[in-house]
Amino acid sequence: MEIQRREFIAAIGSSAAVGLAGCAALGGDDGDGPEISGETLTLTTTTSTYDTGLLDELNAPFEDRYGVTVDTVSQGTGAAIETGRSGDSDVVMVHARSQEDEFMEDGYAINRRDLMFNDFIIIGDPDDPAGISGSDDAVEAFAQIAESESAFVSRGDNSGTHTQELEIWEEAGFEGGEFGEWYQEAGQGMGEVIVQTGQSGGYTLSDRGTYLSMINDTDLEIHVEGPVEDGPEILSNPYGIFAINPGVHDNVNYDLAMAYIGFITSLEGQEIIEEYTVEGEQLFFPEAIAEEPNFQQYVPEDWDGSNSD
Amino acid sequence: MPLDLPILSLLFVDFPFEWNYIRSIIRVSLYVSITAVVLSTLFSIPVALLVGFKDFRGKTLLTSIINTGMGFPSVVVGLIVLFTVSNEGPLGSWDLVFTPEAMIMSQFVLAAPVITGVSLAAVSSVEQNVRDAAYAMGGTKMDVALVTIKEARYGIATAVLAGFGRAISEVGSVLIVGGNIAGSDGTSVTRTLTTAIQLEARQGRFETAMILGAILVVLVLLVNAIVVRLGNGGGRYG
């Protein structure tokens, strides 16, 4: 973690001049670039980014600079992607790499960028009925929850968090549908699931951001930490952003979508992400700018280089 | 704040949000619901008069379709409207998805059967001899319709209120077609009182949700009071 943050700060230092030059060029109206002032961008994103309040911090300076409006629709990752698939949003910000890759391979999304990351944590009742507190093995902790038949509240909504949760269960030897009565599918957003978990005295998998933003409203405690606090890698939670392919949906506002992606992956946008805190804790860690850029991020994992259509 | 909103300062709670934000949510809620109800009324009352007065094949079927529509699940309406206005739907080129206009469409579909159904009952109960008398005095069809509407005005006011109640308290379809959008300047684009309550509850801020709920209830009471007043011609309570 420390290493990544240092890389990021180094990147700010070394490329500030380039960034400023880029901003000046983009900001001018006298160039040959597209005129986007006065237009509206529709962003579909996950409840986890929306509920933390980060998007308001990111959108306000973007709207000011370009004289545009951002309409943010917060859904689960699955729904956010589906809305993009029908061309009803211009840009999508989500956190489920496997779903994003599939979407890109289908040709609906282009120009994906790694944006930022935070991590998942296993939170639960302070009494810790399954005895998992302090474990550094998320898979083992899930197995213990199952063994003790403690209540587990699942998002159950095809969100990025739900996708990750099912992956951990699979590692722990559970396939879908094999759970007992202790496993409850809420079918709702993270906040609602945290509230519901508090009522049931059990456990859930949460992204750290939503948990921190609700820390005053819940008794639940962190029992297993994610990689931000040196926890296991399986709890890492990377966010990506991509534009909807204007070749598939010619009504999408592609220019504005790319301006938005450019802004939030710029030094300014990444700094806003870096500096955003709730209750004194940093929620998201910028990932778009690094000393050693990750070229692989543009390519879906296991991409064989051909168009399947 | 206390100057703006003296009643809420009596609640002895921290008012946890911007008054501007609340005002914009109330404005969007009222705009969407009232527009939908006005459009539904303009559509429903002629339909109720026609169905009430004319005898035709399939009248029973049409009546039962209207009655079924009164209880039609709002999320299903939301889904259907979403498919209609989505970029890939038949009205895709109108660019209506996630706009107040799409929300008006879905609330129209929800409110129209309620207003039609209740008005139909009111119109049908107007005595035949009232209509006969209107004809006998040389009234045109329009005159007869107006006399009937006048006779049935309490029932029709009840119908409009029932439609309004359904529209403004509805959450499922406006969430789906409107997207619950608020701008970063803290004002609502497609966020209504109900979807704001849903959002606050999802984030565990139940106090805020309760206050919004109280505002919604007060608003519905106010609108009811106003309509009842109008129905009485501004005079005595009936």
PDB file of C-alpha atoms in Angstrom, chain A residues 76 89 173 212 218:
ATOM      1  CA  GLY A  76     -25.537  -2.288  -8.621  1.00  0.00           C
ATOM      2  CA  SER A  89     -25.686   5.846 -20.085  1.00  0.00           C
ATOM      3  CA  GLY A 173     -15.955 -24.857  -1.217  1.00  0.00           C
ATOM      4  CA  LEU A 212     -16.761   3.819   7.029  1.00  0.00           C
ATOM      5  CA  THR A 218     -23.958   0.668  12.890  1.00  0.00           C
TER       6      THR A 218
END
